[in-house]
Short mmCIF file of C-alpha atoms and ligand atoms in Angstrom, two decimals:
data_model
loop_
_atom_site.label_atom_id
_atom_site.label_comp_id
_atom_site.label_asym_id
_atom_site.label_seq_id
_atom_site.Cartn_x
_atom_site.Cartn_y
_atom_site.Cartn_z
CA UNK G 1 0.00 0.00 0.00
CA UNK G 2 2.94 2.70 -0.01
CA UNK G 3 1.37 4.24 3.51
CA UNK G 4 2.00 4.59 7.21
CA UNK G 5 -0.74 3.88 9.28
CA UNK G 6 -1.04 5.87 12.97
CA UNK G 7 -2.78 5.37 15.69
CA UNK G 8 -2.30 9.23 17.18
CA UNK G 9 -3.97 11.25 19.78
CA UNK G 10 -1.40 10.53 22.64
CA UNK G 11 1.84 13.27 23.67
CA UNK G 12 5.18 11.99 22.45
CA UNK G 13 7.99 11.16 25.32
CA UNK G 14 11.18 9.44 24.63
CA UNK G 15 14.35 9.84 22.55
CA UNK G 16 15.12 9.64 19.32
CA UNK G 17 18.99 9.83 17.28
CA UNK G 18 18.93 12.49 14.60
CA UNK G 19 20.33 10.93 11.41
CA UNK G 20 22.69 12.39 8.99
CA UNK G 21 21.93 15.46 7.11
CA UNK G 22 20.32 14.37 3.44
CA UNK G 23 20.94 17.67 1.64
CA UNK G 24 24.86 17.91 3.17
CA UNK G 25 25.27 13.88 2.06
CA UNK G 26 23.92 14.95 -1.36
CA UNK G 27 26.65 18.03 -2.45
CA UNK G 28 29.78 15.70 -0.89
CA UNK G 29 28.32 12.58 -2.41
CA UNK G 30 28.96 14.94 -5.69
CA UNK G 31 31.89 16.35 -4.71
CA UNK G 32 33.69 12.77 -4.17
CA UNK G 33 33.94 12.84 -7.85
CA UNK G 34 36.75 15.89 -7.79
CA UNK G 35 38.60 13.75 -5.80
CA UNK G 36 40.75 10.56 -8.05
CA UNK G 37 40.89 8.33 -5.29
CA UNK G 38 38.79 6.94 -2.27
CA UNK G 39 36.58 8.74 -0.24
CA UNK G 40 35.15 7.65 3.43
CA UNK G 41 31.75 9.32 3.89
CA UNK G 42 30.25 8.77 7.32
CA UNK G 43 26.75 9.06 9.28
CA UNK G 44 25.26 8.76 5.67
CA UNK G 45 21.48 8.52 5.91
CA UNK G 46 20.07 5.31 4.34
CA UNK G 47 17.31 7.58 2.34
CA UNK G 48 15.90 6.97 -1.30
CA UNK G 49 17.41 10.42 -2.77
CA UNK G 50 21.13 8.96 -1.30
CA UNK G 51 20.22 6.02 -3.33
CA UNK G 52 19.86 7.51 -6.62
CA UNK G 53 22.90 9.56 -6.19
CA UNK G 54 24.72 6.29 -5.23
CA UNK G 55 23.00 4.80 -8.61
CA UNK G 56 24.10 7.78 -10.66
CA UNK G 57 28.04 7.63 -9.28
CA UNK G 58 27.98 3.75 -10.05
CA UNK G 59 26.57 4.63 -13.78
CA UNK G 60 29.85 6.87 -13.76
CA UNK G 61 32.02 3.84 -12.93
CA UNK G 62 32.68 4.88 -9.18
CA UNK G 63 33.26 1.74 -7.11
CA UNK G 64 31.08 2.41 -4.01
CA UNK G 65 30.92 0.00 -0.68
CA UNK G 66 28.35 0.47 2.20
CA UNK G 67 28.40 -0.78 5.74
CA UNK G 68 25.53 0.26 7.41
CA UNK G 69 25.99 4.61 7.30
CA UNK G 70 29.74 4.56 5.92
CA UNK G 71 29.59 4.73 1.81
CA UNK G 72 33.53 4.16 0.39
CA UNK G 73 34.00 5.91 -2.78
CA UNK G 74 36.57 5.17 -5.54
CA UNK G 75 35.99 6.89 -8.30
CA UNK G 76 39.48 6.34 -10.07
CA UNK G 77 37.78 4.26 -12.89
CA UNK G 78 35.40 7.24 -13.68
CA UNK G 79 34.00 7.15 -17.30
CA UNK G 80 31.38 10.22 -18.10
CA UNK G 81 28.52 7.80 -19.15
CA UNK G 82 24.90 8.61 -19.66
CA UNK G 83 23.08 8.88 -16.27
CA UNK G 84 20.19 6.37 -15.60
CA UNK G 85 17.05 9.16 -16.17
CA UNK G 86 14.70 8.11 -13.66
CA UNK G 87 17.13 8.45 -11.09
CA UNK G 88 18.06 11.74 -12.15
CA UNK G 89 14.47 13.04 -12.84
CA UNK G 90 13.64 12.07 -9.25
CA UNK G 91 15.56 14.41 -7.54
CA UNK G 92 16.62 18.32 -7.96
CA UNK G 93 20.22 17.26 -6.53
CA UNK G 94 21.53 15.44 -9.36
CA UNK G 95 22.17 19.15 -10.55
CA UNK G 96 24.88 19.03 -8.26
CA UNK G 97 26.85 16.91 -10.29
CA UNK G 98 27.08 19.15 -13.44
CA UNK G 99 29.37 21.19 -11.32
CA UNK G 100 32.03 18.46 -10.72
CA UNK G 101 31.13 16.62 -13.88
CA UNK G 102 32.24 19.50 -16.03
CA UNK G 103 35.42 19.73 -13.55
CA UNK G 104 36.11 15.77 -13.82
CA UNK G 105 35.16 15.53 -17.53
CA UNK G 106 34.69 18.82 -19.27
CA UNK G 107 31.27 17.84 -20.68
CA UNK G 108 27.98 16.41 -19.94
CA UNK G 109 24.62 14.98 -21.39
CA UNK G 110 22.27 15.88 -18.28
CA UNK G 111 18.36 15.63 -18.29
CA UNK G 112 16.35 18.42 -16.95
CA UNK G 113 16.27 17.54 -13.65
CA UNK G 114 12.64 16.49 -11.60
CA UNK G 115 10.75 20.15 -11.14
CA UNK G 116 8.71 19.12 -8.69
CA UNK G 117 5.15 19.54 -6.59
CA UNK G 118 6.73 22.63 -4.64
CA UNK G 119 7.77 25.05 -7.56
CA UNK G 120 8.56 25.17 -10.74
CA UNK G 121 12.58 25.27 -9.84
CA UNK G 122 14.18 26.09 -13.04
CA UNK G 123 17.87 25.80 -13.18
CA UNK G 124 18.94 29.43 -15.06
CA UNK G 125 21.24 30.33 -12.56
CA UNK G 126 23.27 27.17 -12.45
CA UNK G 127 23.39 27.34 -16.01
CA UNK G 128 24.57 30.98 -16.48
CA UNK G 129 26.87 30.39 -13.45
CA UNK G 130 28.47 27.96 -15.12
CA UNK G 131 28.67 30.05 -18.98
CA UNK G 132 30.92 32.54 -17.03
CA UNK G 133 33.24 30.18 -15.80
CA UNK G 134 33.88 28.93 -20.09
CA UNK G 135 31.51 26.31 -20.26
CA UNK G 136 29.21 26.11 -23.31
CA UNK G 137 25.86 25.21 -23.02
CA UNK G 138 23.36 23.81 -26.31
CA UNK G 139 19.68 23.13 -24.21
CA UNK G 140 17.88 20.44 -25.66
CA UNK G 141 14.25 19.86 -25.14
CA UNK G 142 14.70 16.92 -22.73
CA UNK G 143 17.83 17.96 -21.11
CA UNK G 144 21.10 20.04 -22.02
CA UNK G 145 24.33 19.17 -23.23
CA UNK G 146 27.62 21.37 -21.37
CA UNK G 147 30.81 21.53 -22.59
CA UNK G 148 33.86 23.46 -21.27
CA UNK G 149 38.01 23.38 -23.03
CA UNK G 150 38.78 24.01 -19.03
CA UNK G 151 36.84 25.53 -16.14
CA UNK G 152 37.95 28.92 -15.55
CA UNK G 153 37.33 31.20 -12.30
CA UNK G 154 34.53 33.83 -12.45
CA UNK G 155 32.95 36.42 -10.30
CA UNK G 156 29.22 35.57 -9.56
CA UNK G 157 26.40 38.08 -8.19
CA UNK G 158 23.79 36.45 -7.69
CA UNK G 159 20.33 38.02 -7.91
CA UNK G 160 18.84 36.19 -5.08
CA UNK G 161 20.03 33.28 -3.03
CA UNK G 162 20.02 29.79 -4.04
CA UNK G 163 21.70 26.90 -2.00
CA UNK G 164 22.06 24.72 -5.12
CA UNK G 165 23.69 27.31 -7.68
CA UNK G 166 25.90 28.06 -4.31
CA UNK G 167 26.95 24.40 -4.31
CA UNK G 168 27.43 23.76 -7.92
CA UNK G 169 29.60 26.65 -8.33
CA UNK G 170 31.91 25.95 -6.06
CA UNK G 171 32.04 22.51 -7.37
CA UNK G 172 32.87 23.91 -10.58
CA UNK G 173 35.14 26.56 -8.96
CA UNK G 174 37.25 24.11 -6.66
CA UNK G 175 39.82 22.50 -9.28
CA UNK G 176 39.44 25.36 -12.00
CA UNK G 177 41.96 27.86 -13.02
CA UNK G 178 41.67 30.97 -11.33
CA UNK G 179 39.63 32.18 -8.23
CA UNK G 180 36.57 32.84 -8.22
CA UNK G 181 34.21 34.80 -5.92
CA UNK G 182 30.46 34.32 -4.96
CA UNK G 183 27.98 37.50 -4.02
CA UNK G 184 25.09 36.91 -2.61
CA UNK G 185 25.77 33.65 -1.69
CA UNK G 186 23.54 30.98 0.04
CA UNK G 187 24.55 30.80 4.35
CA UNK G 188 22.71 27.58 4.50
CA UNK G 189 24.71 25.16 7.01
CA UNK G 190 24.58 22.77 3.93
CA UNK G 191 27.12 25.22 2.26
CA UNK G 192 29.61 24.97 5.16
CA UNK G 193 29.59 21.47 5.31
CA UNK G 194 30.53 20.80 1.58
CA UNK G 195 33.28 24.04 2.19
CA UNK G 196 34.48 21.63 5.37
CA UNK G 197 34.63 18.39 3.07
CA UNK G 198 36.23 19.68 0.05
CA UNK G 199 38.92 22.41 2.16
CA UNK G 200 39.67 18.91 4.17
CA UNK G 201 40.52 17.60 0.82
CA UNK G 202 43.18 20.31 0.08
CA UNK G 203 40.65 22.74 -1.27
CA UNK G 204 41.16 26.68 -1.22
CA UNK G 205 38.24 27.98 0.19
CA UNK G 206 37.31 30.93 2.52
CA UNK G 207 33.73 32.74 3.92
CA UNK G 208 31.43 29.35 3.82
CA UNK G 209 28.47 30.27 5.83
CA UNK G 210 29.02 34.18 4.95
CA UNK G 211 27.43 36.12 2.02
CA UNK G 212 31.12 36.42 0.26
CA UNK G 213 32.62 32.94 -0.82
CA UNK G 214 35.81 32.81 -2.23
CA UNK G 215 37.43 30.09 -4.04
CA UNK G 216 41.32 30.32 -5.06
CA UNK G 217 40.98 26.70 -8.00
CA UNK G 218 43.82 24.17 -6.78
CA UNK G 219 45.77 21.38 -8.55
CA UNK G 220 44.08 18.79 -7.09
CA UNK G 221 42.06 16.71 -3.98
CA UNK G 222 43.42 14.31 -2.31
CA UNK G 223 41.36 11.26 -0.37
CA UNK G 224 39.46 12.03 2.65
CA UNK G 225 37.37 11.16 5.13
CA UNK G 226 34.25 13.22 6.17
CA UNK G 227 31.26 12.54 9.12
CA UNK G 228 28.13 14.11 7.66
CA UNK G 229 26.08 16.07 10.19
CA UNK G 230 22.76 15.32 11.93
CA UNK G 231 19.93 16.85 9.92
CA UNK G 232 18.75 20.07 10.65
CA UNK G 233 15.15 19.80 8.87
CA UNK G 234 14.47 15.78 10.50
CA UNK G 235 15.61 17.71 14.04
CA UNK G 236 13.03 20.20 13.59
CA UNK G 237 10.44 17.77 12.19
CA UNK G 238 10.54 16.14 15.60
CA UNK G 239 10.11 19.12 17.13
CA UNK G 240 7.47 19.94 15.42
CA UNK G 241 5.80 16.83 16.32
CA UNK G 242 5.96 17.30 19.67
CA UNK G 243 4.40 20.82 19.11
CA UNK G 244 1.69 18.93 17.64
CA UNK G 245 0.73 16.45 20.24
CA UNK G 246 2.55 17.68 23.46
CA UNK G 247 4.89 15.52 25.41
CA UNK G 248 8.62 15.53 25.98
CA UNK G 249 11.16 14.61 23.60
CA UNK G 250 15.36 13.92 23.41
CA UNK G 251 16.51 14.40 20.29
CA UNK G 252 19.69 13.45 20.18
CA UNK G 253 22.47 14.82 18.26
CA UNK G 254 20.38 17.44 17.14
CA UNK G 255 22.29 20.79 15.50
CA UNK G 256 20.86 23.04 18.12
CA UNK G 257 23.61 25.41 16.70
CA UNK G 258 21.84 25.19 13.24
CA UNK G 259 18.32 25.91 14.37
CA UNK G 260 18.06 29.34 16.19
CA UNK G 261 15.03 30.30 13.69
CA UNK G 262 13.30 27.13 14.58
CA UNK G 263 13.85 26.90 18.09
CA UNK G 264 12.45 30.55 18.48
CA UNK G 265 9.59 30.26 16.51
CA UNK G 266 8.89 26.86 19.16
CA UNK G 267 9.68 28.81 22.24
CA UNK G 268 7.23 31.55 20.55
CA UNK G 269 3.89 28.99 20.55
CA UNK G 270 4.91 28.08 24.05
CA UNK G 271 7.68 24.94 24.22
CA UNK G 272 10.15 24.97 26.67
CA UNK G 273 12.96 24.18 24.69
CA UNK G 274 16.56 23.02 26.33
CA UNK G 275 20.17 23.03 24.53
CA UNK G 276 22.63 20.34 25.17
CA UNK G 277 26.07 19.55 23.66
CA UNK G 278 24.32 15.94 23.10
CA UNK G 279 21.37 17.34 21.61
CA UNK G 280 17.60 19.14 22.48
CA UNK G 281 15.36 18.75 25.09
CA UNK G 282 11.50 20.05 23.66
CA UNK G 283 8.96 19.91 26.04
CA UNK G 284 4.80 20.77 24.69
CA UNK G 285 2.37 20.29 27.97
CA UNK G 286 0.08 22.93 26.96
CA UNK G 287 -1.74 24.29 24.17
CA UNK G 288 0.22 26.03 21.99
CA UNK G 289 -0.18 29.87 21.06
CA UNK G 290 -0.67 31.04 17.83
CA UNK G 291 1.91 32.45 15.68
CA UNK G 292 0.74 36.19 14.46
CA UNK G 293 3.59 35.78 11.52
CA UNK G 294 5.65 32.81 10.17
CA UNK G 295 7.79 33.65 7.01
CA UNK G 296 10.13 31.63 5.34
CA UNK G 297 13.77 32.78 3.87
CA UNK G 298 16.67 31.99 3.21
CA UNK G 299 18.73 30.81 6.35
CA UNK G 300 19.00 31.55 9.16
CA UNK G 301 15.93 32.53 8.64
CA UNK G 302 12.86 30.13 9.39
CA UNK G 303 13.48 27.24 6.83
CA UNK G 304 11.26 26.59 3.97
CA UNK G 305 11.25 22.82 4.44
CA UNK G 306 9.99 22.57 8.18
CA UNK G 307 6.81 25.10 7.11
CA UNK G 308 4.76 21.93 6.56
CA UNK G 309 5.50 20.89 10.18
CA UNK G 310 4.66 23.77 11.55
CA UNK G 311 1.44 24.54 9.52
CA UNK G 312 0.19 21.13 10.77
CA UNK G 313 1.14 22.41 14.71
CA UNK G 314 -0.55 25.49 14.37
CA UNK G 315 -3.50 24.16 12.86
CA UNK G 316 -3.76 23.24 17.18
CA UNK G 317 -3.03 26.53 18.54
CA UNK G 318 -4.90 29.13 20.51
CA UNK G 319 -5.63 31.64 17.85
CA UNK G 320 -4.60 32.78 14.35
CA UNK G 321 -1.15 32.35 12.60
CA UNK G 322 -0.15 33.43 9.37
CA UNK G 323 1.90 31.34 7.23
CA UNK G 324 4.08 33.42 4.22
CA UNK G 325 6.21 30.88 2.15
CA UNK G 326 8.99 33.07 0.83
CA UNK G 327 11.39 30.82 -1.15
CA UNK G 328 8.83 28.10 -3.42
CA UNK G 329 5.22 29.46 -5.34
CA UNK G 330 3.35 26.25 -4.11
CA UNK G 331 4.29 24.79 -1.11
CA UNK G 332 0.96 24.74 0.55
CA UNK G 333 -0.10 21.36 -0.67
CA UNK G 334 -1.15 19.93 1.95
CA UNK G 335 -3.48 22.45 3.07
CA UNK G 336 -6.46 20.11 1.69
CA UNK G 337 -5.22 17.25 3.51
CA UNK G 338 -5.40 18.97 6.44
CA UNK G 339 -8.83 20.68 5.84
CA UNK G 340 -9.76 17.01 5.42
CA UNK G 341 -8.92 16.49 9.74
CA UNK G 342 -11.17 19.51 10.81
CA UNK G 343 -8.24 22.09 10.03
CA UNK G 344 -9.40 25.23 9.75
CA UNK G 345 -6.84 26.92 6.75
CA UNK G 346 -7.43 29.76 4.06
CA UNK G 347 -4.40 29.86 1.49
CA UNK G 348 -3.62 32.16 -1.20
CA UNK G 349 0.25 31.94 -3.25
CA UNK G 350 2.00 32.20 -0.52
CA UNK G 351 -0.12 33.11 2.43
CA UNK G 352 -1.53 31.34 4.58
CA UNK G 353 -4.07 31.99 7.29
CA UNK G 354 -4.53 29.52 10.36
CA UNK G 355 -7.37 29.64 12.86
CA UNK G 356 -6.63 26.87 15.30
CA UNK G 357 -9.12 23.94 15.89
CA UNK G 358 -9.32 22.08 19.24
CA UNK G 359 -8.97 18.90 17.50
CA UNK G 360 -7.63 17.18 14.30
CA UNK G 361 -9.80 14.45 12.83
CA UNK G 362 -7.87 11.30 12.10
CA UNK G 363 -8.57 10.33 8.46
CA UNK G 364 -6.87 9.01 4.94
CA UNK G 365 -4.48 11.21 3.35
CA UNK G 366 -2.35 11.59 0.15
CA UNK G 367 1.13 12.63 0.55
CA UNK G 368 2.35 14.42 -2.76
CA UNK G 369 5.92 15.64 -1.73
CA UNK G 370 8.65 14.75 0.99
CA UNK G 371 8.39 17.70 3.73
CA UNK G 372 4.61 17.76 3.50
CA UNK G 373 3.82 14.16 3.76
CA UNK G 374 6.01 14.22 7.04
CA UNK G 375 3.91 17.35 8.17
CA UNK G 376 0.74 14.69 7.33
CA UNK G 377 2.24 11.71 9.41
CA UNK G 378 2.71 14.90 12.42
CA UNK G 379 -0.83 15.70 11.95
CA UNK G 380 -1.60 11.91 12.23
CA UNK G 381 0.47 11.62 15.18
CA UNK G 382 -1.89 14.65 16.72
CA UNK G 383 -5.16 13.14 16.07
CA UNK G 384 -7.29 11.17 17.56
CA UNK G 385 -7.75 7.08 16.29
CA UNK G 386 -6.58 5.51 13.19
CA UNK G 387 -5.05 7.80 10.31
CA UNK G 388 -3.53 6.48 7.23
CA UNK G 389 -0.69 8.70 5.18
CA UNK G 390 -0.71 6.99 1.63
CA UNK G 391 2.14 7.59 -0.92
CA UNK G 392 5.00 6.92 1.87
CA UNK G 393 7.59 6.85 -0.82
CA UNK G 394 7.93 10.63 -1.00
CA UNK G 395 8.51 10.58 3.09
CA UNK G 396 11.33 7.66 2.75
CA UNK G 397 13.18 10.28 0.06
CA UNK G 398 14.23 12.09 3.25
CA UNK G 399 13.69 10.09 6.55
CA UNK G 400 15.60 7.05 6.76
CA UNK G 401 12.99 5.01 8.90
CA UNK G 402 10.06 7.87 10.24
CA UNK G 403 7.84 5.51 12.14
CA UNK G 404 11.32 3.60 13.78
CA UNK G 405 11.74 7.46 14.85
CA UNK G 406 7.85 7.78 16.23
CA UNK G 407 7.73 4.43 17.90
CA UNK G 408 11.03 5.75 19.76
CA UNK G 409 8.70 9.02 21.14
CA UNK G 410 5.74 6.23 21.96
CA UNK G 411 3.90 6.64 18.89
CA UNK G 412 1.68 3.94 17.52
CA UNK G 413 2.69 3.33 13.92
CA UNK G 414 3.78 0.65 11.17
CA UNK G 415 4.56 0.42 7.18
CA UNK G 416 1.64 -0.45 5.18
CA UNK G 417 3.21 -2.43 2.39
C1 EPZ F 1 17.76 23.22 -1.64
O1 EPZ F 1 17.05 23.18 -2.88
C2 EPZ F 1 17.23 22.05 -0.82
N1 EPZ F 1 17.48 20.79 -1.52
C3 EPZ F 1 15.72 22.21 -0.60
O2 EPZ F 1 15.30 21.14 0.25
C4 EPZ F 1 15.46 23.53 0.11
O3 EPZ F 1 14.08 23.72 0.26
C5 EPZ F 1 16.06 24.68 -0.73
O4 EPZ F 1 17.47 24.44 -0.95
C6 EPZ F 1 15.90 26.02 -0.04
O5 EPZ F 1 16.56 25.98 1.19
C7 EPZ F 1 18.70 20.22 -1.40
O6 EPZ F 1 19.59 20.74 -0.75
C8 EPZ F 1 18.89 18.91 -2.12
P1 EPZ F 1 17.34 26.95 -4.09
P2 EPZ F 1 17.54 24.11 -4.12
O7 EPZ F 1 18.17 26.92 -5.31
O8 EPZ F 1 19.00 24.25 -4.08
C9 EPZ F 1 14.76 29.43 -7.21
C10 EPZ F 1 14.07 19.22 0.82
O9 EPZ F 1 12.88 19.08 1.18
N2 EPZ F 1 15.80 29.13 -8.21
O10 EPZ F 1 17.92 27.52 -2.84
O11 EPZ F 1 16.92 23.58 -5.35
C11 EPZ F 1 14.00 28.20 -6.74
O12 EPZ F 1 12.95 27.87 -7.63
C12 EPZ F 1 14.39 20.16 -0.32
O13 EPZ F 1 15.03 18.66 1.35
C13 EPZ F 1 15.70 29.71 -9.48
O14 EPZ F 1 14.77 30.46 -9.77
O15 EPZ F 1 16.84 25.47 -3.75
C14 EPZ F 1 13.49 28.63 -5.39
O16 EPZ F 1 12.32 29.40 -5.56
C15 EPZ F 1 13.15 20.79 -0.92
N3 EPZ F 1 16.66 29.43 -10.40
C16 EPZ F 1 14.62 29.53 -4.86
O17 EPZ F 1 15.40 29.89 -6.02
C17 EPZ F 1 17.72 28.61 -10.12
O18 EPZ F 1 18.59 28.40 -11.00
C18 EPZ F 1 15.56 28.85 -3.87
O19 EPZ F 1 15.94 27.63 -4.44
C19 EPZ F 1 17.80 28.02 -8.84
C20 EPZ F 1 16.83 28.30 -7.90
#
């Protein structure tokens, strides 16, 4: 059946282990192909998206080994084949690779890669990123093919942020000739980690995590080991959850330093929230207050991808919150699902207005994309009796095992195969 089933309507207590970070894993899984040699990546999240990367770096001849969350990475037999399409339709990140592909190879075939339910998401400024460092670019009407004589350093203003034109030009940037420099650039903790990687590698690059990113190109990598990061968004997801139905929850490992924007709009609706070197203590034991204004930016701003969570929380609270969604044109999808419980929820582009119910309604729903089916499985969590979240696919692109995480905090769920 592709669902999770929940029995919900009871306050979460317990502790759960944050896993590693998908969208840091993603960028170094990339970035293992600058490097002609082996690469140790740790604390990898066993997630669907990490497998389709994983299935695109094998279709480039990388030899890659699991055990259990460490992926080894040769990629000295590299050959720039075609790249399996349905695994890099499914997911926005295999965009990533153009950056070290044109780096390892100096061209590439690439499909348009998956637009998705949450936005349109073109791909101009990778691609005009990537014309100023010398690389030529013919767009098809399926995909695009790029082609560069050698990768040369450029200086990029960009006209708004974007984490993944961030990423792919300083994949481009790392090994070219030249330095390059980066205006405007995203701050997102993703950024720093794939500066930390590829710097650890023998890379030349200063102001990660800063508008200004410079990159002086280098020789070459050499072989490294890297320890991804616990995940920011599944953190906050579990917070969230516990803003939903009350209770008390561990969550262990959590970036507390990484979540400032999250923990105060928490904190704001009336958890007591607790820091720890080991992680974050969020406690919920009464109802939660509304939240007069909840926009979405860039970080370290309030995250785009925990605005599902949080819509389904305050869909509970004493009053009304509005909801503006900043960074993607449709990202209230799951507004009818939640109608669908008893929520109460008027949405227009990218506002949207909350008045909160006493109670949600357990019922069926549809998932249609990753961060708002786990908002769904939250709302299940919150309600009252049996509620079944169909399309779990979408949920397992992100969260390596989310009812293994809910049974931890004494939730009442199982797989529906
Ligand atoms: C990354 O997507 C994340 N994905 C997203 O997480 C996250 O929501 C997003 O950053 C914003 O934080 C990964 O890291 C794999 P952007 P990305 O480029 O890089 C527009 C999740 O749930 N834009 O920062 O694709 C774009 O349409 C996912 O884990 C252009 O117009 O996001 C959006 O409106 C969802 N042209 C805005 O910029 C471009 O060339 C920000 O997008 C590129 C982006």
């Amino acid at each position: 059946m592709d669902a999770i089933q929940i029995y919900g309507g009871n306050c979460l207590k317990g502790e759960v282990k944050i896993q590693g970070s998908k969208n840091m894993a993603l960028p170094v899984l990339a970035a293992t192909l600058l490097i002609n040699g082996t690469c140790e990546i740790e604390n990898c999240p066993v997630i669907s998206d990490v497998h389709h990367m994983l299935r695109l770096l094998k279709s480039l001849c990388c030899d890659i080994e699991r055990k259990n969350h460490t992926l080894i990475i040769n990629s000295q037999s590299f050959s720039c084949n075609d790249m399996p399409s349905d695994s890099v339709g499914v997911m926005r990140s295999s965009l990533t690779l153009l950056g070290a592909l044109l780096s390892r190879a100096g061209s590439v075939y690439m499909q348009y890669p998956g637009g998705c339910v949450i936005g349109q998401r073109p791909i101009d400024l990778h691609l005009d990123a990537l014309r100023r460092m010398g690389v030529d670019i013919e767009e098809k009407e399926d995909g695009f093919v790029a082609q560069t004589k050698g990768l040369t350093g450029a200086i990029h203003n960009l006209p708004f942020v974007s984490v993944g034109a961030t990423e792919n030009i300083i994949l481009a940037a790392v090994l070219a000739k030249g330095n390059t420099i980066i205006e405007n650039a995203a701050k997102e903790p993703e950024i720093g980690a794939l500066c930390e990687f590829l710097n650890k590698a023998g890379a030349d690059i200063t102001g990660a995590g800063s508008r200004r990113i410079v990159i002086h190109g280098v020789e070459k990598l050499h072989e490294v080991s890297y320890r991804v990061p616990a995940d920011r968004i599944v953190a906050g997801t579990y917070l969230a959850g516990c803003l939903c139905s009350g209770g008390e929850v561990f969550l262990k490992e959590a970036p507390c330093g990484q979540m400032d924007a999250v923990i105060d709009a928490a904190s704001n609706m009336g958890a007591d929230i607790k820091r720890y070197k080991e992680g974050l203590r969020v406690k919920c034991d009464k109802r939660r207050k509304a939240l007069p204004r909840l926009c979405t930016e860039s970080y370290p701003a309030f995250p785009t991808d925990l605005q599902s969570a949080f819509l389904a929380a305050l869909t509970l609270a004493d009053g009304r919150s509005v909801i503006k969604e900043e960074i993607f044109e449709n990202r209230f999808r799951i507004v009818p699902e939640l109608q669908k419980m008893g929520a109460c929820i008027s949405c227009d582009g990218h506002t949207a207005i909350v008045d909160g119910v006493d109670k949600l309604n357990a019922a069926t729903l549809y998932a249609n994309e990753l961060r708002g089916g786990a908002a769904l499985i939250l709302a299940g969590c919150a309600a009252d009796g049996e509620t079944i979240v169909c399309n779990r696919h979408f949920v397992e692109r992100g969260y390596e095992d989310i009812c293994a995480d809910l049974r931890a905090l004494g939730v009442r769920c199982k797989k529906l195969d």
